Coordinates of C-alpha atoms in Angstrom, one line a residue:
Chain A
M1 CA 121.6 430.2 93.9
S2 CA 118.8 431.1 91.5
L3 CA 119.4 430.4 87.8
P4 CA 117.7 432.1 84.9
R5 CA 114.9 429.9 83.6
S6 CA 116.0 430.3 80.0
N7 CA 119.4 428.9 80.8
T8 CA 117.8 425.7 82.1
A9 CA 115.5 425.3 79.1
T10 CA 118.3 425.9 76.5
G11 CA 120.7 423.8 78.6
W12 CA 118.4 420.7 78.7
L13 CA 117.4 421.1 75.1
L14 CA 121.1 421.0 74.0
A15 CA 121.9 418.2 76.5
A16 CA 118.8 416.2 75.5
P17 CA 120.6 413.7 73.1
L18 CA 123.3 413.2 75.7
T19 CA 120.8 412.7 78.5
L20 CA 118.8 410.2 76.4
V21 CA 121.9 408.1 75.5
L22 CA 123.0 408.0 79.1
A23 CA 119.5 407.3 80.4
F24 CA 119.0 404.3 78.2
F25 CA 122.5 402.9 78.0
L26 CA 123.9 403.8 81.4
V27 CA 121.2 404.4 84.0
L28 CA 118.8 401.7 82.8
P29 CA 121.5 399.0 82.6
I30 CA 122.6 399.9 86.1
I31 CA 119.0 399.6 87.4
M32 CA 118.6 396.4 85.5
I33 CA 121.8 394.9 87.0
V34 CA 120.6 395.9 90.5
I35 CA 117.2 394.3 89.9
V36 CA 118.7 391.1 88.4
S37 CA 121.1 390.8 91.3
F38 CA 118.1 389.8 93.5
W39 CA 116.9 387.2 91.0
G40 CA 117.3 383.5 91.0
A41 CA 118.9 381.2 88.5
T42 CA 118.6 377.6 87.4
E43 CA 121.2 375.9 85.2
F44 CA 119.5 377.1 82.1
S45 CA 117.5 380.2 82.9
I46 CA 117.0 383.0 85.3
Y47 CA 113.7 383.9 87.0
P48 CA 112.5 387.1 88.8
A49 CA 112.6 386.9 92.6
F50 CA 113.6 389.0 95.5
Q51 CA 116.2 387.1 97.4
F52 CA 119.5 387.8 98.9
D53 CA 121.1 384.5 98.0
N54 CA 123.5 385.9 95.4
Y55 CA 124.9 388.4 97.9
K56 CA 125.0 385.8 100.7
F57 CA 126.9 383.5 98.5
L58 CA 129.2 386.3 97.3
F59 CA 130.1 387.6 100.8
G60 CA 130.3 384.1 102.3
S61 CA 132.8 382.8 99.8
S62 CA 136.5 383.2 100.5
V63 CA 137.2 383.3 96.8
T64 CA 135.4 386.7 96.6
W65 CA 137.6 388.3 99.2
A66 CA 140.7 386.9 97.6
V67 CA 139.7 388.1 94.2
F68 CA 138.8 391.6 95.4
G69 CA 142.1 391.7 97.2
N70 CA 143.9 390.7 94.0
T71 CA 142.0 393.4 92.1
F72 CA 143.2 396.1 94.5
R73 CA 146.7 394.7 94.3
Y74 CA 146.7 395.0 90.5
A75 CA 145.3 398.5 90.7
L76 CA 147.7 399.8 93.3
I77 CA 150.9 398.3 91.7
T78 CA 149.8 399.5 88.2
W79 CA 149.0 402.9 89.7
A80 CA 152.4 403.3 91.3
L81 CA 154.2 402.2 88.1
T82 CA 152.2 404.3 85.7
L83 CA 152.5 407.3 88.0
G84 CA 156.3 407.0 88.2
I85 CA 156.7 406.4 84.4
G86 CA 154.0 408.9 83.4
F87 CA 155.3 411.7 85.6
T88 CA 158.9 411.2 84.5
V89 CA 157.9 411.3 80.8
A90 CA 155.6 414.3 81.2
Y91 CA 158.3 416.1 83.2
F92 CA 160.9 415.5 80.5
L93 CA 158.5 416.7 77.8
A94 CA 157.4 419.8 79.7
F95 CA 160.7 421.1 81.1
H96 CA 163.5 419.6 79.0
V97 CA 162.2 419.7 75.5
R98 CA 162.6 423.2 74.4
T99 CA 160.7 423.8 71.2
L100 CA 156.9 423.5 70.9
T101 CA 157.2 421.5 67.7
W102 CA 159.4 418.8 69.4
Q103 CA 157.0 418.8 72.4
I104 CA 154.0 418.1 70.2
T105 CA 155.9 415.5 68.1
L106 CA 157.2 413.6 71.2
A107 CA 153.8 413.8 72.9
L108 CA 152.2 412.4 69.8
I109 CA 154.6 409.5 69.8
C110 CA 153.5 408.7 73.3
T111 CA 149.8 408.9 72.5
V112 CA 149.5 407.3 69.1
P113 CA 149.4 403.7 70.4
F114 CA 146.3 404.6 72.5
W115 CA 144.3 404.8 69.3
T116 CA 145.3 401.3 68.2
S117 CA 143.7 398.1 69.4
N118 CA 144.4 397.0 73.0
I119 CA 143.9 393.4 72.1
I120 CA 146.6 393.5 69.4
R121 CA 148.9 395.3 71.8
M122 CA 148.4 392.5 74.3
I123 CA 149.0 389.8 71.7
S124 CA 152.2 391.6 70.7
W125 CA 153.8 390.6 74.0
I126 CA 153.7 386.9 73.2
P127 CA 156.8 386.7 71.0
F128 CA 158.6 388.7 73.7
L129 CA 157.7 386.8 76.8
G130 CA 157.0 383.3 75.6
R131 CA 159.0 380.3 76.6
N132 CA 161.1 380.6 73.5
G133 CA 160.6 384.3 73.2
I134 CA 163.0 387.2 72.8
A135 CA 163.4 387.9 76.5
N136 CA 164.3 384.3 77.3
S137 CA 166.6 383.7 74.4
T138 CA 168.4 386.9 75.0
L139 CA 168.9 386.1 78.7
L140 CA 170.0 382.6 77.8
S141 CA 172.5 383.7 75.3
M142 CA 173.9 386.3 77.7
G143 CA 174.3 383.5 80.2
V144 CA 172.2 385.2 82.9
I145 CA 169.9 382.2 83.2
D146 CA 170.5 378.6 82.2
Q147 CA 166.9 377.7 81.5
P148 CA 163.9 379.6 80.2
L149 CA 162.0 381.6 82.8
E150 CA 158.4 380.3 83.0
W151 CA 156.9 383.3 84.8
L152 CA 157.3 385.8 82.0
L153 CA 154.1 385.0 80.1
F154 CA 150.8 384.0 81.5
S155 CA 151.6 385.2 85.0
D156 CA 151.0 388.2 87.3
F157 CA 154.1 389.7 85.8
S158 CA 152.7 389.7 82.3
V159 CA 149.4 391.0 83.5
M160 CA 151.0 393.9 85.3
L161 CA 153.4 394.6 82.4
T162 CA 150.4 394.9 80.1
F163 CA 148.4 397.1 82.5
V164 CA 151.4 399.5 82.6
H165 CA 151.9 399.3 78.8
I166 CA 148.3 400.2 78.1
N167 CA 147.5 402.6 80.8
T168 CA 150.5 404.9 81.2
F169 CA 148.9 407.0 78.5
F170 CA 146.2 408.0 81.0
M171 CA 148.9 409.4 83.4
I172 CA 151.1 411.2 80.8
V173 CA 148.3 413.2 79.2
P174 CA 146.7 414.9 82.3
I175 CA 150.1 415.4 84.1
L176 CA 151.6 416.9 80.9
N177 CA 148.6 419.2 80.7
T178 CA 149.1 420.5 84.2
L179 CA 152.9 420.7 83.9
L180 CA 152.7 422.8 80.7
R181 CA 150.5 425.3 82.5
I182 CA 153.0 425.9 85.3
D183 CA 154.3 429.5 85.2
K184 CA 158.0 429.2 84.5
S185 CA 158.7 432.3 86.6
L186 CA 157.7 430.3 89.7
I187 CA 160.5 427.9 89.1
E188 CA 162.9 430.8 88.5
A189 CA 161.8 432.4 91.7
A190 CA 162.5 429.2 93.6
R191 CA 165.9 428.9 92.0
D192 CA 166.7 432.6 92.8
G193 CA 165.6 431.8 96.4
G194 CA 168.3 429.2 96.5
A195 CA 166.2 426.0 96.1
T196 CA 168.0 422.9 94.8
G197 CA 166.6 420.9 91.8
P198 CA 165.0 418.2 94.0
Q199 CA 163.6 420.9 96.3
I200 CA 162.0 422.7 93.3
L201 CA 160.6 419.4 92.1
W202 CA 159.1 418.4 95.5
N203 CA 158.0 421.8 96.8
V204 CA 156.9 423.6 93.6
I205 CA 156.3 421.3 90.6
L206 CA 154.7 418.3 92.4
P207 CA 152.1 420.4 94.3
L208 CA 151.2 422.2 91.1
A209 CA 150.9 418.9 89.2
K210 CA 148.5 417.4 91.7
P211 CA 145.3 417.9 89.7
G212 CA 146.8 416.1 86.7
I213 CA 148.0 413.3 88.9
M214 CA 144.6 413.0 90.4
I215 CA 142.8 412.8 87.0
G216 CA 145.4 410.2 85.8
T217 CA 144.8 408.3 89.1
I218 CA 141.1 408.2 88.5
F219 CA 141.6 406.8 85.0
V220 CA 144.2 404.2 85.9
L221 CA 142.5 402.9 89.1
T222 CA 139.0 402.6 87.5
L223 CA 140.3 401.0 84.3
V224 CA 142.4 398.4 86.1
M225 CA 139.7 397.6 88.7
G226 CA 137.1 397.2 85.9
D227 CA 139.3 395.2 83.6
F228 CA 138.7 391.7 82.6
T229 CA 140.3 391.4 79.1
T230 CA 143.9 391.9 80.2
V231 CA 143.7 389.4 83.0
R232 CA 141.9 387.0 80.7
F233 CA 144.6 387.3 78.1
M234 CA 147.8 387.7 79.9
S235 CA 147.3 385.5 83.0
G236 CA 146.4 382.4 81.0
S237 CA 143.6 381.8 83.5
Q238 CA 146.2 381.5 86.3
S239 CA 144.8 384.5 88.3
A240 CA 141.6 386.3 88.6
N241 CA 140.2 389.7 89.3
V242 CA 136.6 390.8 89.8
G243 CA 136.0 391.4 86.1
R244 CA 137.0 387.8 85.4
L245 CA 134.6 386.6 88.1
I246 CA 131.8 388.4 86.4
S247 CA 132.6 387.3 82.9
N248 CA 133.0 383.7 84.1
D249 CA 129.5 383.8 85.6
V250 CA 128.2 385.3 82.4
G251 CA 129.8 382.5 80.5
L252 CA 127.9 380.0 82.7
L253 CA 124.6 382.0 82.2
Q254 CA 124.6 382.8 85.9
Y255 CA 123.4 386.3 85.3
P256 CA 122.0 387.0 88.8
S257 CA 125.3 386.0 90.4
A258 CA 127.2 388.1 87.9
A259 CA 124.9 391.0 88.6
A260 CA 125.4 390.8 92.3
T261 CA 129.2 390.8 91.8
S262 CA 128.8 393.8 89.4
V263 CA 126.8 395.8 92.0
V264 CA 129.6 395.3 94.6
L265 CA 132.3 396.2 92.0
L266 CA 130.4 399.3 90.9
C267 CA 130.0 400.5 94.5
T268 CA 133.7 399.9 95.1
V269 CA 134.7 401.8 92.0
L270 CA 132.3 404.7 92.7
I271 CA 133.5 405.1 96.3
V272 CA 137.1 405.3 95.0
V273 CA 136.1 407.9 92.4
T274 CA 134.1 409.9 94.8
G275 CA 137.0 410.0 97.2
L276 CA 139.4 411.2 94.4
L277 CA 136.9 413.8 93.1
R278 CA 137.0 415.5 96.4
L279 CA 140.7 416.2 95.8
V280 CA 140.3 417.7 92.3
D281 CA 137.8 419.8 90.3
I282 CA 137.9 418.0 87.0
R283 CA 136.0 420.6 85.0
K284 CA 138.3 423.4 86.1
E285 CA 141.5 421.5 85.4
L286 CA 140.7 420.4 81.8
Chain B
M1 CA 173.2 427.4 72.8
E2 CA 173.6 426.7 76.5
T3 CA 174.7 423.2 77.4
R4 CA 172.2 420.7 78.7
P5 CA 172.3 419.6 82.3
R6 CA 173.1 416.0 83.0
S7 CA 169.5 415.3 84.1
F8 CA 168.5 416.0 80.5
Y9 CA 170.5 413.0 79.3
V10 CA 169.2 410.7 82.0
L11 CA 165.6 411.7 81.3
A12 CA 166.1 411.5 77.5
T13 CA 167.3 407.9 77.9
F14 CA 164.4 407.1 80.1
F15 CA 162.0 408.6 77.5
C16 CA 163.6 406.6 74.7
L17 CA 163.3 403.4 76.8
Y18 CA 159.7 404.1 77.4
V19 CA 159.1 404.6 73.6
L20 CA 160.8 401.4 72.9
F21 CA 158.6 399.7 75.5
L22 CA 155.6 401.3 73.9
Y23 CA 156.4 400.3 70.3
G24 CA 158.7 397.3 70.6
P25 CA 156.0 394.6 70.8
T26 CA 154.0 396.1 67.9
I27 CA 157.0 396.3 65.7
T28 CA 158.0 392.8 66.6
I29 CA 154.7 391.3 65.5
G30 CA 154.9 393.5 62.4
I31 CA 158.2 391.8 61.5
L32 CA 157.0 388.3 62.5
S33 CA 153.9 388.7 60.3
F34 CA 156.2 388.3 57.4
Q35 CA 157.4 384.8 58.6
G36 CA 158.0 382.1 56.0
P37 CA 155.3 379.4 55.7
G38 CA 157.2 377.1 58.1
G39 CA 157.7 379.8 60.8
G40 CA 156.1 380.0 64.2
L41 CA 154.9 382.6 66.7
T42 CA 158.4 383.7 67.7
F43 CA 161.8 384.2 66.3
P44 CA 163.8 382.9 64.4
M45 CA 162.4 384.0 61.1
R46 CA 162.1 381.0 58.8
G47 CA 162.3 382.9 55.5
V48 CA 160.4 386.0 54.6
S49 CA 157.0 385.7 52.8
L50 CA 153.5 387.1 52.5
H51 CA 152.2 383.6 53.2
W52 CA 150.2 384.6 56.4
Y53 CA 148.7 387.7 54.7
D54 CA 147.7 385.3 51.9
Q55 CA 146.1 383.0 54.4
L56 CA 144.1 386.0 55.8
F57 CA 142.5 386.6 52.4
K58 CA 141.4 383.0 52.1
Q59 CA 137.9 383.1 53.6
Q60 CA 137.7 379.6 55.0
A61 CA 140.9 379.8 56.9
V62 CA 139.9 382.2 59.6
G63 CA 136.2 382.9 60.0
D64 CA 134.5 386.0 58.7
I65 CA 137.2 388.6 59.3
W66 CA 136.3 390.8 56.3
G67 CA 132.6 390.9 57.3
A68 CA 133.7 391.8 60.9
W69 CA 136.0 394.5 59.6
S70 CA 133.3 396.1 57.5
R71 CA 130.9 396.0 60.4
S72 CA 133.6 397.6 62.7
I73 CA 134.1 400.4 60.2
R74 CA 130.4 401.1 59.7
L75 CA 129.9 401.0 63.5
G76 CA 132.9 403.3 64.0
L77 CA 131.5 405.8 61.6
M78 CA 128.1 405.8 63.2
V79 CA 129.7 406.2 66.7
M80 CA 132.0 408.9 65.3
I81 CA 129.2 411.1 63.9
T82 CA 127.0 410.7 66.9
T83 CA 129.8 411.4 69.3
V84 CA 130.8 414.7 67.5
V85 CA 127.2 416.0 67.3
V86 CA 126.1 415.0 70.8
S87 CA 129.4 416.2 72.3
V88 CA 129.2 419.6 70.7
M89 CA 125.6 420.0 71.8
G90 CA 126.5 418.8 75.3
G91 CA 129.6 421.1 75.4
L92 CA 127.4 424.1 74.4
A93 CA 124.8 423.2 77.0
F94 CA 127.5 423.0 79.8
R95 CA 128.9 426.5 79.0
K96 CA 126.2 427.9 81.2
R97 CA 125.4 426.4 84.5
F98 CA 121.8 425.1 84.3
R99 CA 119.5 423.4 86.8
G100 CA 120.5 419.7 87.0
S101 CA 123.8 420.2 85.1
T102 CA 125.7 418.8 88.1
I103 CA 123.8 415.6 88.1
L104 CA 124.4 415.2 84.3
F105 CA 128.1 415.9 84.9
Y106 CA 128.4 413.1 87.5
L107 CA 126.5 410.8 85.1
I108 CA 129.2 411.5 82.5
I109 CA 131.9 410.7 85.1
T110 CA 130.1 407.5 86.0
S111 CA 129.9 406.6 82.3
L112 CA 133.6 407.1 82.0
T113 CA 134.6 405.1 85.1
I114 CA 132.0 402.3 85.2
P115 CA 133.7 398.9 84.4
S116 CA 133.0 398.1 80.7
I117 CA 131.7 394.7 81.4
L118 CA 128.9 396.2 83.5
I119 CA 127.6 398.1 80.5
S120 CA 127.9 395.0 78.4
L121 CA 126.0 392.9 81.0
G122 CA 123.3 395.5 81.7
V123 CA 122.5 396.4 78.1
G124 CA 122.5 392.7 77.2
L125 CA 120.1 392.0 80.0
I126 CA 117.7 394.8 79.1
F127 CA 117.6 393.6 75.5
S128 CA 117.2 389.9 76.3
Q129 CA 114.6 390.5 79.0
S130 CA 112.5 392.8 76.9
G131 CA 112.6 390.3 74.0
M132 CA 114.7 392.5 71.7
D133 CA 117.7 391.0 69.8
V134 CA 121.1 392.4 70.6
H135 CA 122.7 393.7 67.4
W136 CA 125.9 395.6 66.9
S137 CA 124.1 398.5 65.3
T138 CA 121.6 399.0 68.2
S139 CA 122.7 397.7 71.5
G140 CA 126.4 397.6 70.5
F141 CA 126.1 401.2 69.2
G142 CA 124.6 402.5 72.4
A143 CA 127.0 400.6 74.6
Q144 CA 129.9 402.1 72.8
L145 CA 128.5 405.6 73.1
T146 CA 128.8 405.4 76.9
W147 CA 132.5 405.1 76.4
T148 CA 133.1 407.6 73.5
L149 CA 130.7 410.4 74.7
P150 CA 132.6 411.1 78.0
F151 CA 135.8 411.5 76.0
G152 CA 134.2 413.8 73.5
L153 CA 132.6 415.9 76.3
L154 CA 135.9 416.2 78.2
I155 CA 137.5 417.5 75.1
M156 CA 134.7 419.9 74.6
F157 CA 135.0 421.1 78.2
A158 CA 138.7 421.7 77.6
V159 CA 138.0 423.5 74.4
F160 CA 135.4 425.8 75.9
N161 CA 137.6 426.5 78.9
R162 CA 140.0 428.1 76.5
F163 CA 137.4 429.8 74.4
D164 CA 137.7 433.6 74.2
K165 CA 134.1 434.9 74.7
S166 CA 134.9 438.3 73.3
Y167 CA 134.6 436.9 69.7
E168 CA 131.0 436.1 70.4
E169 CA 130.4 439.4 72.0
A170 CA 131.9 441.1 69.0
A171 CA 129.6 439.2 66.7
R172 CA 126.6 440.0 68.8
D173 CA 127.5 443.7 68.9
Q174 CA 127.5 443.6 65.1
G175 CA 123.9 442.4 65.3
A176 CA 124.4 438.6 64.7
T177 CA 121.6 436.3 65.9
N178 CA 122.4 433.5 68.3
W179 CA 122.4 431.0 65.4
Q180 CA 124.6 433.2 63.2
T181 CA 127.1 433.6 66.1
L182 CA 127.2 429.8 66.5
R183 CA 127.4 429.1 62.8
H184 CA 129.9 431.7 61.7
V185 CA 131.9 432.3 64.8
V186 CA 131.8 429.5 67.4
L187 CA 131.8 426.5 65.1
P188 CA 134.7 427.6 62.9
I189 CA 136.8 428.4 65.9
I190 CA 136.2 425.0 67.6
G191 CA 136.4 423.2 64.2
P192 CA 139.9 421.7 64.4
S193 CA 139.2 420.2 67.9
L194 CA 136.2 418.5 66.5
I195 CA 138.6 416.4 64.4
G196 CA 140.1 415.3 67.7
V197 CA 136.6 414.3 69.0
A198 CA 136.0 412.4 65.7
L199 CA 139.3 410.6 66.0
F200 CA 138.4 409.5 69.6
G201 CA 134.9 408.5 68.5
F202 CA 136.0 406.4 65.6
T203 CA 139.1 404.7 67.1
L204 CA 137.6 404.0 70.5
S205 CA 134.7 402.3 68.8
Y206 CA 136.8 400.5 66.2
D207 CA 139.0 399.0 69.0
E208 CA 136.3 398.5 71.7
F209 CA 136.0 395.0 73.0
A210 CA 134.5 394.8 76.5
R211 CA 131.4 397.0 75.9
T212 CA 130.5 395.1 72.7
L213 CA 131.2 391.6 74.0
L214 CA 127.6 390.9 75.2
T215 CA 125.9 393.5 73.0
A216 CA 127.0 392.7 69.4
G217 CA 124.8 389.7 68.9
S218 CA 125.6 387.0 66.3
Y219 CA 127.6 389.3 64.0
N220 CA 131.0 390.0 65.4
T221 CA 132.9 393.2 65.2
L222 CA 136.6 393.0 64.4
P223 CA 138.0 393.0 68.0
L224 CA 135.5 390.2 68.9
E225 CA 136.6 388.3 65.9
I226 CA 140.3 388.7 66.9
F227 CA 139.5 387.7 70.4
G228 CA 137.9 384.5 69.1
M229 CA 141.0 383.9 66.9
T230 CA 143.3 384.1 69.9
T231 CA 141.8 381.0 71.4
N232 CA 142.0 378.8 68.3
V233 CA 144.5 380.3 65.9
T234 CA 148.1 379.7 66.9
S235 CA 149.9 380.8 63.7
P236 CA 151.4 384.1 62.5
V237 CA 148.0 384.7 60.8
L238 CA 147.1 386.5 64.0
Y239 CA 150.1 388.8 63.6
A240 CA 149.2 389.5 60.0
L241 CA 145.7 390.5 61.0
G242 CA 147.1 392.5 64.0
T243 CA 149.6 394.4 61.8
L244 CA 146.9 395.1 59.2
T245 CA 144.5 396.6 61.7
T246 CA 147.2 398.6 63.4
V247 CA 148.3 400.0 60.0
F248 CA 144.7 400.9 59.4
S249 CA 144.4 402.7 62.7
L250 CA 147.7 404.6 62.0
A251 CA 146.3 405.7 58.6
I252 CA 143.2 407.0 60.3
I253 CA 145.3 408.9 62.9
G254 CA 147.5 410.2 60.0
I255 CA 144.5 411.5 58.1
C256 CA 143.1 413.3 61.2
L257 CA 146.5 414.9 61.9
A258 CA 146.7 416.0 58.3
F259 CA 143.3 417.6 58.6
V260 CA 144.3 419.5 61.8
L261 CA 147.5 420.8 60.2
L262 CA 145.6 421.9 57.1
A263 CA 142.9 423.6 59.2
Q264 CA 145.6 425.4 61.2
R265 CA 147.5 426.5 58.1
R266 CA 144.3 427.8 56.5
R267 CA 143.5 429.7 59.6
A268 CA 146.9 431.2 59.8
R269 CA 146.6 432.4 56.2
A270 CA 143.0 433.6 56.2
G271 CA 142.6 434.3 59.9
S272 CA 142.8 438.1 59.8
D273 CA 141.7 440.6 57.3
A274 CA 143.3 443.5 59.1
G275 CA 144.6 446.0 56.7
K276 CA 142.8 444.7 53.7
G277 CA 140.2 447.5 53.7
M278 CA 136.5 447.3 53.5
V279 CA 135.0 444.2 51.9

């Protein structure tokens, strides 16, 4: 395909600021991380080298595999839960709320917390889940349990709960976007043809919602896989994911080792994203 | 009005539970921030007071939160303006397919999906290895842009996907230059969505933690300060600060929404001059 030369010139001129920012703060940092991942480190400093020690150590350690496994587990469970909740909420807003004003209002209610601090939203779970928190005291007074549950806070449970709490937004918005674009006459046609509610949902709505689901999936998977704050806050250092592994190494000034882990994490994330992008054309679906 | 099917009530209940799940915790710390002086991090309330807010205003009690807050606001405004300008330019660039645009598009996707800690680490390493000091207004600013720009651009893509090109053609047919078309036709039409881009730019920067962690230097932004507090402050002061910054975020969102509503109303009133004769 041949493109007019003027398009290319104007295009790059307009995209120049964007390109500069991404070149300096995205591409260069990635190159730097790749370079440093081959460096060596003493207790206090790092020195340029070209050695594979960091990678050898990384792949030779059973901790790495366990932590990567744990990261995938978090990502998949969060994905399933956010998809279930997100689709249900979006479906309700798109097909059961009848006026546009209410649709906008209720959608705003779902999105406002996204613009507030994640860290505060994590802290907010403490009075709920703590040993003497609301959940425990309610269950105790109802007689469901006779001593406080210890696994509510600082556990895998609280990590997953927070992931779902923070990331369902990223499922609701793209799915709602695709659902609102579905031509209502398609659903009427299916109903006239004798399809039941579940059949319409499965054979008409779900296939048409696929692009939104894919975009939501990309967001949720990459955010959970790259996270380290949620796990740091909500697990009480009981469990780890790859992000935690990196931030621990950074804390110990072991930058080369942190860089090697980062390279592996980045490759993993990009492979997942590339796979998902084959299933959806993001630019067309926005 | 026709009766609602039973599935409506089931889904409505589900929706309400989700909203409760979404807001419950935030409202809880809002209430708990008004604990009496003897109260702790959880219920019961031991009296109602402004004690913990009072503590927050005493400088020595909890580090430099007001300095951190002012830095966060300044940084947020810097990121907001840059995000709006760069996103609009980028959005305009992507309206026509140009050589290399695919690569740039995949860079944007990478910027969106790369784990935040990698940006933090990479930018931090570049600055330290080249002998520059990391500072919130340089390295921190750039690191945050890698997060806000993709959102701004995705919004611009969505806006231009819905843009009716016949307005531009009409302007050009009347003899408008490219710049006049942009200034008097395109920008006014996309104006309200720029408020959305600005909202994303400001709040994503204001709340950003991971990308600023290793790039802010010795002067903390507010999320970093709060993060530090969680490890050594175990009193409702934390809730007071949390409530205050949430209220601030809500005010920003409210202002943006008001602007959007105002813009829409103005457009509805002044949008068409049909039937008003020659001007």
